[in-house]
Amino acid sequence: MEQAACAREHEHEWLIKSEVPATIKQLTLGLERCMNLFKSNTKNPRDAKDETVKPKKYVFSAPHQEVMKAVVAVDGHRITSADISLRLHSAKSHSAPVQMALRESSVWPLQQILTSHQCVSRAVNLLRDTLSLDGCDVKCQGDASCMLMQQLEVLLSKAVDSLMIPDQWDLTEQARLNYQAGLRPLLPDDHMVVFYIHCSRLVLAVYTLTQAPLGTKLQVSSPIRAYVGSMFERGNQCVEVSVVNKVSGCQSCFLCYHVL
């Protein structure tokens, strides 16, 4: 019995002194690789001569090519350029094709990427704080190591979920942010364009809006989702979503998901 207890004690010490530090170092290196995938050209994303990280371009194409097409460049957590072709269907547009581009002075933030980046960054900092200054020892032992793993699991799960599941934003908030104001020419006021991420792919969604019936009372206690029939306030009017068209990028956008 004493020999077995002694053996278990030695094995526990070996795990704490050898395996735990090695695992933490491997995790740190892996997450630092993920951090590199989030890098952006912070100096000037539109100046090729000053470029440190080349923006990634993604092509959007619907089954019916004449309906929705787009080429979008993503730099870090921002869309820095976009060329969009839409065939709008409403009383105001008369099904006319519209060619739009994001203005040179505008960017389109992607909060989901930023959230994922922040979670990975916090995980890396947590691991770095755990390692000693010389990188050869670990500050936490025993139960503290288990707690560290639990904290990492929470952060990394949130980072992955952010790139897999669209944020629970509502249409009222999207109308308030009004990122599509950076497009030229401007869309008719009975349409709204939104970018979001689903299953690690960037999605372009176009909503056709109609004026809601008079006397409609909005439910403001929960987010208003982007479904046909959804009603929300835009400006000083209550509008209803009558048509939803979506198209996703042709390739997976964010390789950090596969690393995680």
PDB file of C-alpha atoms in Angstrom:
ATOM      1  CA  MET A   1       0.000   0.000   0.000  1.00  0.00           C
ATOM      2  CA  GLU A   2       2.792   2.387   0.902  1.00  0.00           C
ATOM      3  CA  GLN A   3       4.594   1.601  -2.354  1.00  0.00           C
ATOM      4  CA  ALA A   4       1.413   2.240  -4.365  1.00  0.00           C
ATOM      5  CA  ALA A   5       0.800   5.529  -2.569  1.00  0.00           C
ATOM      6  CA  CYS A   6       4.428   6.532  -3.118  1.00  0.00           C
ATOM      7  CA  ALA A   7       4.155   5.671  -6.813  1.00  0.00           C
ATOM      8  CA  ARG A   8       1.003   7.758  -7.175  1.00  0.00           C
ATOM      9  CA  GLU A   9       2.687  10.652  -5.419  1.00  0.00           C
ATOM     10  CA  HIS A  10       5.688  10.476  -7.749  1.00  0.00           C
ATOM     11  CA  GLU A  11       3.388  10.283 -10.771  1.00  0.00           C
ATOM     12  CA  HIS A  12       1.474  13.323  -9.534  1.00  0.00           C
ATOM     13  CA  GLU A  13       4.684  15.290  -9.068  1.00  0.00           C
ATOM     14  CA  TRP A  14       5.847  14.260 -12.531  1.00  0.00           C
ATOM     15  CA  LEU A  15       2.570  15.442 -14.081  1.00  0.00           C
ATOM     16  CA  ILE A  16       2.750  18.784 -12.307  1.00  0.00           C
ATOM     17  CA  LYS A  17       6.432  19.429 -12.979  1.00  0.00           C
ATOM     18  CA  SER A  18       6.719  18.016 -16.518  1.00  0.00           C
ATOM     19  CA  GLU A  19       3.449  17.409 -18.331  1.00  0.00           C
ATOM     20  CA  VAL A  20       1.504  20.459 -17.157  1.00  0.00           C
ATOM     21  CA  PRO A  21       4.229  22.965 -18.178  1.00  0.00           C
ATOM     22  CA  ALA A  22       4.725  21.187 -21.531  1.00  0.00           C
ATOM     23  CA  THR A  23       0.982  21.240 -22.220  1.00  0.00           C
ATOM     24  CA  ILE A  24       0.670  24.899 -21.305  1.00  0.00           C
ATOM     25  CA  LYS A  25       3.585  25.788 -23.603  1.00  0.00           C
ATOM     26  CA  GLN A  26       2.003  23.835 -26.481  1.00  0.00           C
ATOM     27  CA  LEU A  27      -1.343  25.536 -25.902  1.00  0.00           C
ATOM     28  CA  THR A  28       0.348  28.929 -25.831  1.00  0.00           C
ATOM     29  CA  LEU A  29       2.125  28.289 -29.151  1.00  0.00           C
ATOM     30  CA  GLY A  30      -1.079  27.017 -30.772  1.00  0.00           C
ATOM     31  CA  LEU A  31      -3.148  29.986 -29.647  1.00  0.00           C
ATOM     32  CA  GLU A  32      -0.423  32.391 -30.752  1.00  0.00           C
ATOM     33  CA  ARG A  33      -0.812  30.866 -34.227  1.00  0.00           C
ATOM     34  CA  CYS A  34      -4.522  31.654 -34.005  1.00  0.00           C
ATOM     35  CA  MET A  35      -3.705  35.231 -33.007  1.00  0.00           C
ATOM     36  CA  ASN A  36      -1.655  35.629 -36.202  1.00  0.00           C
ATOM     37  CA  LEU A  37      -4.748  34.728 -38.240  1.00  0.00           C
ATOM     38  CA  PHE A  38      -6.576  37.683 -36.711  1.00  0.00           C
ATOM     39  CA  LYS A  39      -3.857  40.171 -37.645  1.00  0.00           C
ATOM     40  CA  SER A  40      -4.839  43.237 -39.631  1.00  0.00           C
ATOM     41  CA  ASN A  41      -3.012  45.949 -41.491  1.00  0.00           C
ATOM     42  CA  THR A  42      -3.389  48.541 -38.747  1.00  0.00           C
ATOM     43  CA  LYS A  43      -1.257  51.174 -40.467  1.00  0.00           C
ATOM     44  CA  ASN A  44      -3.470  51.809 -43.456  1.00  0.00           C
ATOM     45  CA  PRO A  45      -5.617  48.960 -44.808  1.00  0.00           C
ATOM     46  CA  ARG A  46      -6.041  50.730 -48.170  1.00  0.00           C
ATOM     47  CA  ASP A  47      -2.409  51.626 -48.814  1.00  0.00           C
ATOM     48  CA  ALA A  48      -0.697  48.734 -50.583  1.00  0.00           C
ATOM     49  CA  LYS A  49       2.764  50.293 -50.039  1.00  0.00           C
ATOM     50  CA  ASP A  50       2.166  50.348 -46.294  1.00  0.00           C
ATOM     51  CA  GLU A  51       0.656  46.901 -46.115  1.00  0.00           C
ATOM     52  CA  THR A  52       1.830  44.520 -43.396  1.00  0.00           C
ATOM     53  CA  VAL A  53      -0.930  41.912 -43.734  1.00  0.00           C
ATOM     54  CA  LYS A  54      -2.748  41.489 -47.024  1.00  0.00           C
ATOM     55  CA  PRO A  55      -6.562  41.633 -46.642  1.00  0.00           C
ATOM     56  CA  LYS A  56      -8.345  38.396 -47.565  1.00  0.00           C
ATOM     57  CA  LYS A  57     -10.837  38.535 -50.423  1.00  0.00           C
ATOM     58  CA  TYR A  58     -14.001  36.455 -50.566  1.00  0.00           C
ATOM     59  CA  VAL A  59     -16.342  35.881 -53.483  1.00  0.00           C
ATOM     60  CA  PHE A  60     -20.116  35.684 -52.950  1.00  0.00           C
ATOM     61  CA  SER A  61     -22.302  34.030 -55.519  1.00  0.00           C
ATOM     62  CA  ALA A  62     -25.954  32.970 -55.430  1.00  0.00           C
ATOM     63  CA  PRO A  63     -27.366  30.013 -57.431  1.00  0.00           C
ATOM     64  CA  HIS A  64     -28.921  32.590 -59.764  1.00  0.00           C
ATOM     65  CA  GLN A  65     -25.971  34.774 -60.627  1.00  0.00           C
ATOM     66  CA  GLU A  66     -28.075  37.754 -61.613  1.00  0.00           C
ATOM     67  CA  VAL A  67     -29.629  38.057 -58.150  1.00  0.00           C
ATOM     68  CA  MET A  68     -26.699  38.570 -55.754  1.00  0.00           C
ATOM     69  CA  LYS A  69     -22.952  38.755 -56.319  1.00  0.00           C
ATOM     70  CA  ALA A  70     -20.175  40.352 -54.298  1.00  0.00           C
ATOM     71  CA  VAL A  71     -16.414  40.506 -53.801  1.00  0.00           C
ATOM     72  CA  VAL A  72     -15.415  41.513 -50.283  1.00  0.00           C
ATOM     73  CA  ALA A  73     -12.016  42.178 -48.665  1.00  0.00           C
ATOM     74  CA  VAL A  74     -11.679  41.498 -44.925  1.00  0.00           C
ATOM     75  CA  ASP A  75      -8.805  42.995 -42.943  1.00  0.00           C
ATOM     76  CA  GLY A  76      -8.760  41.828 -39.349  1.00  0.00           C
ATOM     77  CA  HIS A  77     -12.279  42.379 -38.005  1.00  0.00           C
ATOM     78  CA  ARG A  78     -13.308  44.879 -40.694  1.00  0.00           C
ATOM     79  CA  ILE A  79     -14.610  44.786 -44.236  1.00  0.00           C
ATOM     80  CA  THR A  80     -12.394  47.341 -45.973  1.00  0.00           C
ATOM     81  CA  SER A  81     -13.731  47.030 -49.519  1.00  0.00           C
ATOM     82  CA  ALA A  82     -16.842  45.567 -51.096  1.00  0.00           C
ATOM     83  CA  ASP A  83     -18.226  45.428 -54.618  1.00  0.00           C
ATOM     84  CA  ILE A  84     -21.834  44.279 -54.563  1.00  0.00           C
ATOM     85  CA  SER A  85     -24.261  43.550 -57.386  1.00  0.00           C
ATOM     86  CA  LEU A  86     -27.932  43.118 -56.479  1.00  0.00           C
ATOM     87  CA  ARG A  87     -31.167  42.789 -58.379  1.00  0.00           C
ATOM     88  CA  LEU A  88     -33.683  44.426 -56.089  1.00  0.00           C
ATOM     89  CA  HIS A  89     -37.337  43.492 -56.090  1.00  0.00           C
ATOM     90  CA  SER A  90     -39.618  46.221 -54.800  1.00  0.00           C
ATOM     91  CA  ALA A  91     -41.987  48.912 -55.962  1.00  0.00           C
ATOM     92  CA  LYS A  92     -39.218  51.511 -55.748  1.00  0.00           C
ATOM     93  CA  SER A  93     -36.469  49.593 -57.545  1.00  0.00           C
ATOM     94  CA  HIS A  94     -38.497  47.892 -60.338  1.00  0.00           C
ATOM     95  CA  SER A  95     -36.163  44.869 -60.292  1.00  0.00           C
ATOM     96  CA  ALA A  96     -33.337  47.004 -61.640  1.00  0.00           C
ATOM     97  CA  PRO A  97     -29.779  45.708 -61.089  1.00  0.00           C
ATOM     98  CA  VAL A  98     -27.747  47.841 -58.704  1.00  0.00           C
ATOM     99  CA  GLN A  99     -23.937  48.009 -58.555  1.00  0.00           C
ATOM    100  CA  MET A 100     -22.574  49.289 -55.238  1.00  0.00           C
ATOM    101  CA  ALA A 101     -19.179  49.699 -53.621  1.00  0.00           C
ATOM    102  CA  LEU A 102     -17.961  50.562 -50.134  1.00  0.00           C
ATOM    103  CA  ARG A 103     -16.563  54.101 -49.995  1.00  0.00           C
ATOM    104  CA  GLU A 104     -12.802  54.516 -49.631  1.00  0.00           C
ATOM    105  CA  SER A 105     -13.270  56.284 -46.280  1.00  0.00           C
ATOM    106  CA  SER A 106     -15.643  53.644 -44.857  1.00  0.00           C
ATOM    107  CA  VAL A 107     -15.147  50.322 -43.115  1.00  0.00           C
ATOM    108  CA  TRP A 108     -17.731  47.731 -42.097  1.00  0.00           C
ATOM    109  CA  PRO A 109     -16.942  46.270 -38.627  1.00  0.00           C
ATOM    110  CA  LEU A 110     -17.530  42.564 -37.987  1.00  0.00           C
ATOM    111  CA  GLN A 111     -18.154  42.290 -34.260  1.00  0.00           C
ATOM    112  CA  GLN A 112     -18.100  38.488 -34.281  1.00  0.00           C
ATOM    113  CA  ILE A 113     -14.461  38.405 -35.402  1.00  0.00           C
ATOM    114  CA  LEU A 114     -13.530  41.035 -32.844  1.00  0.00           C
ATOM    115  CA  THR A 115     -15.236  39.035 -30.071  1.00  0.00           C
ATOM    116  CA  SER A 116     -13.433  35.848 -31.102  1.00  0.00           C
ATOM    117  CA  HIS A 117     -10.113  37.701 -31.279  1.00  0.00           C
ATOM    118  CA  GLN A 118     -10.610  39.145 -27.795  1.00  0.00           C
ATOM    119  CA  CYS A 119     -11.389  35.705 -26.334  1.00  0.00           C
ATOM    120  CA  VAL A 120      -8.281  34.126 -27.890  1.00  0.00           C
ATOM    121  CA  SER A 121      -6.180  37.082 -26.730  1.00  0.00           C
ATOM    122  CA  ARG A 122      -7.447  36.674 -23.159  1.00  0.00           C
ATOM    123  CA  ALA A 123      -6.651  32.951 -23.295  1.00  0.00           C
ATOM    124  CA  VAL A 124      -3.093  33.632 -24.502  1.00  0.00           C
ATOM    125  CA  ASN A 125      -2.540  36.228 -21.776  1.00  0.00           C
ATOM    126  CA  LEU A 126      -3.878  33.808 -19.175  1.00  0.00           C
ATOM    127  CA  LEU A 127      -1.393  31.154 -20.292  1.00  0.00           C
ATOM    128  CA  ARG A 128       1.500  33.606 -20.420  1.00  0.00           C
ATOM    129  CA  ASP A 129       0.714  34.803 -16.902  1.00  0.00           C
ATOM    130  CA  THR A 130       0.725  31.193 -15.744  1.00  0.00           C
ATOM    131  CA  LEU A 131       4.213  30.550 -17.076  1.00  0.00           C
ATOM    132  CA  SER A 132       7.113  31.913 -15.073  1.00  0.00           C
ATOM    133  CA  LEU A 133       9.337  34.612 -16.554  1.00  0.00           C
ATOM    134  CA  ASP A 134      11.909  32.102 -17.769  1.00  0.00           C
ATOM    135  CA  GLY A 135       9.218  29.931 -19.336  1.00  0.00           C
ATOM    136  CA  CYS A 136      10.534  26.817 -17.589  1.00  0.00           C
ATOM    137  CA  ASP A 137       8.104  26.541 -14.720  1.00  0.00           C
ATOM    138  CA  VAL A 138       4.426  26.968 -14.027  1.00  0.00           C
ATOM    139  CA  LYS A 139       2.999  29.125 -11.273  1.00  0.00           C
ATOM    140  CA  CYS A 140      -0.141  27.068 -10.712  1.00  0.00           C
ATOM    141  CA  GLN A 141      -0.236  23.500  -9.429  1.00  0.00           C
ATOM    142  CA  GLY A 142      -2.842  20.895  -8.557  1.00  0.00           C
ATOM    143  CA  ASP A 143      -6.363  22.320  -8.377  1.00  0.00           C
ATOM    144  CA  ALA A 144      -5.131  25.618  -9.845  1.00  0.00           C
ATOM    145  CA  SER A 145      -4.170  23.799 -13.060  1.00  0.00           C
ATOM    146  CA  CYS A 146      -7.679  22.356 -13.345  1.00  0.00           C
ATOM    147  CA  MET A 147      -9.162  25.804 -12.803  1.00  0.00           C
ATOM    148  CA  LEU A 148      -6.897  27.192 -15.519  1.00  0.00           C
ATOM    149  CA  MET A 149      -8.128  24.561 -17.992  1.00  0.00           C
ATOM    150  CA  GLN A 150     -11.732  25.383 -17.146  1.00  0.00           C
ATOM    151  CA  GLN A 151     -11.124  29.095 -17.775  1.00  0.00           C
ATOM    152  CA  LEU A 152      -9.470  28.302 -21.105  1.00  0.00           C
ATOM    153  CA  GLU A 153     -12.347  26.047 -22.126  1.00  0.00           C
ATOM    154  CA  VAL A 154     -14.858  28.836 -21.500  1.00  0.00           C
ATOM    155  CA  LEU A 155     -12.828  31.405 -23.464  1.00  0.00           C
ATOM    156  CA  LEU A 156     -12.089  29.135 -26.429  1.00  0.00           C
ATOM    157  CA  SER A 157     -15.676  27.870 -26.621  1.00  0.00           C
ATOM    158  CA  LYS A 158     -16.852  31.464 -26.812  1.00  0.00           C
ATOM    159  CA  ALA A 159     -14.238  32.216 -29.489  1.00  0.00           C
ATOM    160  CA  VAL A 160     -15.406  29.290 -31.645  1.00  0.00           C
ATOM    161  CA  ASP A 161     -19.111  29.988 -31.076  1.00  0.00           C
ATOM    162  CA  SER A 162     -18.622  33.582 -32.182  1.00  0.00           C
ATOM    163  CA  LEU A 163     -17.449  32.340 -35.600  1.00  0.00           C
ATOM    164  CA  MET A 164     -20.113  29.650 -35.847  1.00  0.00           C
ATOM    165  CA  ILE A 165     -23.295  31.279 -34.578  1.00  0.00           C
ATOM    166  CA  PRO A 166     -24.503  34.769 -35.576  1.00  0.00           C
ATOM    167  CA  ASP A 167     -24.608  37.334 -32.795  1.00  0.00           C
ATOM    168  CA  GLN A 168     -28.011  37.904 -31.245  1.00  0.00           C
ATOM    169  CA  TRP A 169     -28.227  41.379 -32.701  1.00  0.00           C
ATOM    170  CA  ASP A 170     -31.649  42.671 -33.639  1.00  0.00           C
ATOM    171  CA  LEU A 171     -32.806  44.536 -36.710  1.00  0.00           C
ATOM    172  CA  THR A 172     -33.416  47.729 -34.761  1.00  0.00           C
ATOM    173  CA  GLU A 173     -29.738  47.805 -33.743  1.00  0.00           C
ATOM    174  CA  GLN A 174     -28.611  47.118 -37.308  1.00  0.00           C
ATOM    175  CA  ALA A 175     -30.781  49.960 -38.550  1.00  0.00           C
ATOM    176  CA  ARG A 176     -29.282  52.255 -35.915  1.00  0.00           C
ATOM    177  CA  LEU A 177     -25.682  51.350 -36.818  1.00  0.00           C
ATOM    178  CA  ASN A 178     -26.493  51.841 -40.512  1.00  0.00           C
ATOM    179  CA  TYR A 179     -23.175  50.577 -41.872  1.00  0.00           C
ATOM    180  CA  GLN A 180     -24.727  50.429 -45.338  1.00  0.00           C
ATOM    181  CA  ALA A 181     -24.532  54.237 -45.417  1.00  0.00           C
ATOM    182  CA  GLY A 182     -20.949  53.661 -46.569  1.00  0.00           C
ATOM    183  CA  LEU A 183     -22.167  52.098 -49.827  1.00  0.00           C
ATOM    184  CA  ARG A 184     -22.323  54.140 -53.017  1.00  0.00           C
ATOM    185  CA  PRO A 185     -24.750  54.566 -54.568  1.00  0.00           C
ATOM    186  CA  LEU A 186     -27.081  54.405 -51.577  1.00  0.00           C
ATOM    187  CA  LEU A 187     -29.634  51.620 -51.432  1.00  0.00           C
ATOM    188  CA  PRO A 188     -33.327  52.507 -51.690  1.00  0.00           C
ATOM    189  CA  ASP A 189     -34.765  53.044 -48.209  1.00  0.00           C
ATOM    190  CA  ASP A 190     -36.916  49.904 -48.566  1.00  0.00           C
ATOM    191  CA  HIS A 191     -33.832  47.652 -48.487  1.00  0.00           C
ATOM    192  CA  MET A 192     -31.244  46.839 -45.843  1.00  0.00           C
ATOM    193  CA  VAL A 193     -27.892  45.061 -46.270  1.00  0.00           C
ATOM    194  CA  VAL A 194     -26.193  43.163 -43.430  1.00  0.00           C
ATOM    195  CA  PHE A 195     -22.979  41.134 -43.145  1.00  0.00           C
ATOM    196  CA  TYR A 196     -22.615  38.470 -40.461  1.00  0.00           C
ATOM    197  CA  ILE A 197     -20.808  35.173 -39.854  1.00  0.00           C
ATOM    198  CA  HIS A 198     -22.423  31.738 -39.744  1.00  0.00           C
ATOM    199  CA  CYS A 199     -20.524  28.422 -39.536  1.00  0.00           C
ATOM    200  CA  SER A 200     -17.234  30.304 -40.112  1.00  0.00           C
ATOM    201  CA  ARG A 201     -18.510  31.748 -43.404  1.00  0.00           C
ATOM    202  CA  LEU A 202     -19.193  35.391 -44.100  1.00  0.00           C
ATOM    203  CA  VAL A 203     -22.834  35.892 -45.132  1.00  0.00           C
ATOM    204  CA  LEU A 204     -24.359  38.768 -47.083  1.00  0.00           C
ATOM    205  CA  ALA A 205     -28.067  39.258 -46.372  1.00  0.00           C
ATOM    206  CA  VAL A 206     -30.434  41.671 -48.112  1.00  0.00           C
ATOM    207  CA  TYR A 207     -33.818  42.455 -46.573  1.00  0.00           C
ATOM    208  CA  THR A 208     -36.702  43.917 -48.543  1.00  0.00           C
ATOM    209  CA  LEU A 209     -38.836  46.112 -46.307  1.00  0.00           C
ATOM    210  CA  THR A 210     -42.422  47.277 -46.471  1.00  0.00           C
ATOM    211  CA  GLN A 211     -44.279  49.702 -44.249  1.00  0.00           C
ATOM    212  CA  ALA A 212     -45.985  47.899 -41.371  1.00  0.00           C
ATOM    213  CA  PRO A 213     -49.759  48.208 -40.989  1.00  0.00           C
ATOM    214  CA  LEU A 214     -50.909  51.300 -39.143  1.00  0.00           C
ATOM    215  CA  GLY A 215     -51.327  50.838 -35.423  1.00  0.00           C
ATOM    216  CA  THR A 216     -48.711  48.065 -35.218  1.00  0.00           C
ATOM    217  CA  LYS A 217     -47.225  47.751 -31.715  1.00  0.00           C
ATOM    218  CA  LEU A 218     -43.646  46.532 -31.562  1.00  0.00           C
ATOM    219  CA  GLN A 219     -42.372  44.013 -29.014  1.00  0.00           C
ATOM    220  CA  VAL A 220     -39.221  45.644 -27.636  1.00  0.00           C
ATOM    221  CA  SER A 221     -38.518  43.211 -24.797  1.00  0.00           C
ATOM    222  CA  SER A 222     -36.392  40.848 -26.935  1.00  0.00           C
ATOM    223  CA  PRO A 223     -34.162  41.079 -30.033  1.00  0.00           C
ATOM    224  CA  ILE A 224     -36.054  41.343 -33.306  1.00  0.00           C
ATOM    225  CA  ARG A 225     -34.703  38.583 -35.548  1.00  0.00           C
ATOM    226  CA  ALA A 226     -34.310  38.834 -39.300  1.00  0.00           C
ATOM    227  CA  TYR A 227     -37.224  36.678 -40.454  1.00  0.00           C
ATOM    228  CA  VAL A 228     -39.916  37.325 -43.016  1.00  0.00           C
ATOM    229  CA  GLY A 229     -42.707  39.043 -41.124  1.00  0.00           C
ATOM    230  CA  SER A 230     -40.405  40.571 -38.505  1.00  0.00           C
ATOM    231  CA  MET A 231     -41.261  44.165 -37.651  1.00  0.00           C
ATOM    232  CA  PHE A 232     -38.920  46.810 -36.288  1.00  0.00           C
ATOM    233  CA  GLU A 233     -38.432  50.548 -36.105  1.00  0.00           C
ATOM    234  CA  ARG A 234     -36.269  52.190 -38.732  1.00  0.00           C
ATOM    235  CA  GLY A 235     -35.935  55.914 -38.434  1.00  0.00           C
ATOM    236  CA  ASN A 236     -39.385  57.116 -37.467  1.00  0.00           C
ATOM    237  CA  GLN A 237     -41.233  54.332 -39.263  1.00  0.00           C
ATOM    238  CA  CYS A 238     -42.334  50.841 -38.363  1.00  0.00           C
ATOM    239  CA  VAL A 239     -41.309  48.473 -41.174  1.00  0.00           C
ATOM    240  CA  GLU A 240     -41.789  44.777 -41.887  1.00  0.00           C
ATOM    241  CA  VAL A 241     -39.396  42.308 -43.535  1.00  0.00           C
ATOM    242  CA  SER A 242     -41.110  40.964 -46.640  1.00  0.00           C
ATOM    243  CA  VAL A 243     -38.226  39.214 -48.454  1.00  0.00           C
ATOM    244  CA  VAL A 244     -34.890  37.821 -47.240  1.00  0.00           C
ATOM    245  CA  ASN A 245     -32.078  36.948 -49.664  1.00  0.00           C
ATOM    246  CA  LYS A 246     -28.780  35.506 -48.439  1.00  0.00           C
ATOM    247  CA  VAL A 247     -25.517  34.389 -49.997  1.00  0.00           C
ATOM    248  CA  SER A 248     -22.346  33.149 -48.307  1.00  0.00           C
ATOM    249  CA  GLY A 249     -18.692  33.327 -49.259  1.00  0.00           C
ATOM    250  CA  CYS A 250     -17.435  30.520 -51.472  1.00  0.00           C
ATOM    251  CA  GLN A 251     -14.797  29.416 -48.949  1.00  0.00           C
ATOM    252  CA  SER A 252     -14.454  29.187 -45.204  1.00  0.00           C
ATOM    253  CA  CYS A 253     -13.450  32.617 -43.960  1.00  0.00           C
ATOM    254  CA  PHE A 254     -11.679  32.062 -40.702  1.00  0.00           C
ATOM    255  CA  LEU A 255      -9.061  29.324 -40.484  1.00  0.00           C
ATOM    256  CA  CYS A 256      -8.579  30.038 -36.770  1.00  0.00           C
ATOM    257  CA  TYR A 257     -11.802  28.068 -36.217  1.00  0.00           C
ATOM    258  CA  HIS A 258     -10.120  24.945 -37.587  1.00  0.00           C
ATOM    259  CA  VAL A 259      -7.039  25.560 -35.427  1.00  0.00           C
ATOM    260  CA  LEU A 260      -9.195  25.982 -32.323  1.00  0.00           C
TER     261      LEU A 260
END
